[in-house]
Amino acid sequence: MRKQSPLERLRLFGRAGIDVLATLGRSCIFLVRALFGRGTSGNALQLLVKQLYSIGVMSLAIIVVSGVFIGMVLSLQGFSILAKYGSEQAVGQMVALTLLRELGPVVTALLFAGRAGSALTAEIGNMKSTEQLSSLAMIGVDPLKYIVAPRLWAGFISMPLLAMIFSVVGIWGGAMVAVEWLGVYEGSFWANMQSSVSFREDVLNGLIKSLVFAFVVTWIAVFQGYDCEPTSEGISRATTRTVVYASLAVLGLDFILTALMFGDF
Amino acid sequence: MQNRTLEIGVGLFLLAGLLALLLLALRVSGLTVVTGENTYRVYAHFDNIAGLTVRAKVTMAGVTIGKVTAIDLDRDSYTGRVTMEVDGDVNNLPIDSTASILTAGLLGEKYVGISVGGDEEVLADGGTIHDTQSSLVLEDLIGKFLLNSVNKDETN
Amino acid sequence: MSAGNEYAVELKGVSFKRGDRAIFNDIDIRLPRGKVTGIMGPSGCGKTTLLRLIGAELKPSQGEVWVNGQNLPQLSRSELFDMRKQMGVLFQSGALFTDLDVFENVAFPLRVHTKLPEEMIRDIVLMKLQAVGLRGAVDLMPDELSGGMKRRVALARAIALDPQILIYDEPFVGQDPIAMGVLVRLIRLLTDALGITSIVVSHDLAETASIADYLYVVGDTQVLGQGTPEELMNSDNPRIRQFMKGTPDGPVPFHFPAANYREDLLGGR
């Protein structure tokens, strides 16, 4: 309401910039401490298994279902376009390349941010607001090691696996539609795919993408939870931020990675 | 007890992920286990490579025997230099073999076809195929055709 | 440990700032060993901050915090975590780990810091739960407990490692009279029976005064007063009197600092 002098506005702008930098710095320190700090909890493997379950296994259903449908849709759409040029057999190649290079890693990361990322933020935020994190620290257990680190590792491990499962299921869905429904000859469907998909260029590059996304999404989710204001509104805001930031980061990074990996074609 | 089911679930998940990688490798990308780096390099200069891309197939009698790994311009002769990795098993290509850029079907991808020559000497690693046939360029073809018909008219 | 030292916790010239706002300005607080010390003050005076300074969750901007003969701000992160094993904290909400049942909650510090065999852990956990009267609740999950029971389980967890110092953060807030009475008795009992140094941070005057051997009143970045509960009750310091008697207006004003009321109303248009 009150009128602000230009100088005051400049000050607020600077303040906002400093805040952003400070948050970035905090999140980096947070990450390094969580991953490389001195270990205090002996049963690290057991904690990791538990998180792999709640992050990886619990996301499996949504990944598989979305994968099948996306593969089937790709097949349908691709067929209707390719049929105009009389090259329906190339539908296998199209489905496989689209899934491996782009949709597998990206859609998995987006779904992961929505399903596991938001849950991570809410869970850690809730632990913070109910003082469970402080309580751990007071018992002499570093919450970064006990709570944060296993979740980070579980995210790093889960997402690439989920992305590959997504691609496989999607290709299978696409093959079903193309072969059983649209009548593409099965042999040429697979042969075309195999001759055009390269393990190193397509499968491994997709895997690298998904590793990068896993890193970024999990990091954002866990940090937002850890850094949130410990109130109900604070947690809900942090959860929203996780999904928004993680999705934007994934899409932005995807462009950069695609340009680096496939840009010279 | 509860821990057990949890661990089994995670085990299945990890297994599914690895299986997916295996499927992608073998079924989707057609990766053969013995890709061995046992290949040798052959160059060929074309007047026009139009449409040929890196990773295109190199075939002989319709059988894939290698792939194109690089395409660049030779600054001295102003020709397109195509670098090919040929399977090490096919080490008996005569030195006067012919390389031509062909098209799979009317609109299909371009690939390199090699037809055998008759020389005793064989191509070694880093050797060059001199006898080449360039890519078919539709515009040139039409141009030639028109020129021919004009010439015919004149002689008549 | 450091038997000659009669104070378990000493804050020397501690200042703490949050942003530009000073929360504490050069305060000195000494907490005698084996006694219940109450730290009181109006809401928002930074009592919880004080607690976090003693637990070394926060670092003071200036000054020294000595706990059992160690200066906290100088300890490394790992030394701190070791030091905290000698300290138990009962948080306001109890802060039980929601994914573990009551037994595992109490067993947690033992599992992390000791390599005791399973039967011994079981015995210790049951003993601690017996001490707070909740041995029967051993298989329940935290969300099946009432607020008062949660706090008692948390207390059992806090004493699992037999700490030398126990800190209670607002233990009486939101408790019914019976639960409150139980807690007051427990705090007194644990202090006397185990020789624990108890620190009760609270603004509940009657309960705190009834168990504390010594009281600090904190407010306005300063220590306003200290002494036994009787001494403080009879203090002539107007600020302490206002707090102890609970009058709405006094040195601590009813109104939040604001511009002139009349000007604010008329100046708006």
XYZ file of C-alpha atoms in Angstrom, chain B residues 14-120:
107
model
C 15.533 -54.034 -8.140
C 15.227 -57.205 -10.172
C 12.506 -55.678 -12.354
C 14.707 -52.647 -12.969
C 17.701 -54.737 -13.991
C 15.521 -56.953 -16.137
C 14.223 -53.833 -17.853
C 17.783 -52.752 -18.626
C 18.528 -56.188 -20.017
C 15.403 -56.122 -22.194
C 16.259 -52.675 -23.476
C 19.752 -53.819 -24.289
C 18.938 -57.088 -26.003
C 15.404 -56.901 -27.307
C 15.038 -53.193 -28.071
C 18.466 -52.043 -29.123
C 19.440 -55.433 -30.499
C 22.749 -55.288 -28.738
C 24.659 -58.459 -29.438
C 26.786 -59.588 -26.583
C 29.894 -59.979 -28.712
C 30.164 -56.563 -30.290
C 33.932 -56.756 -29.715
C 35.860 -53.762 -30.851
C 37.273 -55.950 -33.591
C 36.700 -53.611 -36.516
C 38.867 -51.829 -38.986
C 38.551 -48.455 -40.617
C 37.993 -47.785 -44.280
C 37.606 -44.435 -46.020
C 35.721 -43.560 -49.156
C 35.452 -40.241 -50.987
C 32.150 -39.354 -52.599
C 31.327 -36.420 -54.835
C 28.045 -36.107 -53.044
C 26.997 -37.851 -49.872
C 23.631 -36.087 -49.714
C 21.469 -37.684 -47.084
C 23.952 -40.179 -45.665
C 24.207 -39.894 -41.884
C 26.522 -41.141 -39.198
C 25.493 -44.594 -37.925
C 24.172 -45.593 -41.326
C 24.700 -49.214 -42.307
C 27.500 -50.479 -44.492
C 26.364 -53.546 -46.423
C 27.697 -56.041 -48.833
C 25.344 -58.278 -50.773
C 22.610 -56.963 -48.482
C 24.392 -58.141 -45.343
C 25.348 -55.496 -42.814
C 29.097 -55.581 -42.305
C 29.715 -52.268 -40.563
C 28.568 -48.718 -40.017
C 29.443 -45.156 -40.917
C 31.229 -43.462 -38.034
C 32.105 -40.050 -39.429
C 31.407 -37.825 -42.391
C 33.496 -34.779 -43.192
C 34.656 -32.677 -46.090
C 38.071 -33.345 -47.581
C 39.491 -29.830 -47.983
C 41.876 -30.731 -50.801
C 39.611 -32.576 -53.173
C 36.306 -30.981 -52.164
C 34.736 -34.387 -51.764
C 32.831 -35.880 -48.869
C 34.988 -38.266 -46.898
C 33.042 -41.092 -45.234
C 34.699 -43.063 -42.474
C 33.380 -46.591 -41.991
C 34.014 -49.212 -39.357
C 33.943 -52.577 -41.022
C 33.623 -55.839 -39.164
C 36.975 -57.472 -38.535
C 35.711 -60.803 -39.866
C 35.242 -59.281 -43.314
C 38.951 -58.724 -43.912
C 39.059 -59.832 -47.522
C 37.652 -56.787 -49.345
C 39.584 -56.376 -52.600
C 41.231 -52.989 -52.939
C 39.257 -52.143 -56.062
C 35.844 -52.695 -54.487
C 33.147 -50.152 -55.250
C 31.270 -48.163 -52.586
C 27.953 -46.598 -53.495
C 25.400 -44.667 -51.527
C 22.058 -46.393 -51.853
C 18.555 -45.754 -50.633
C 16.401 -48.314 -48.874
C 13.112 -48.047 -50.730
C 11.897 -44.840 -52.279
C 11.941 -42.700 -49.148
C 14.016 -44.899 -46.881
C 17.305 -44.240 -45.204
C 20.599 -43.969 -47.058
C 23.273 -46.603 -46.594
C 26.568 -47.566 -48.103
C 26.688 -50.650 -50.325
C 30.007 -52.220 -51.222
C 30.356 -54.416 -54.290
C 33.340 -56.652 -54.663
C 36.162 -55.951 -57.040
C 38.622 -58.421 -58.511
C 42.033 -57.367 -57.237
C 44.267 -59.760 -55.293
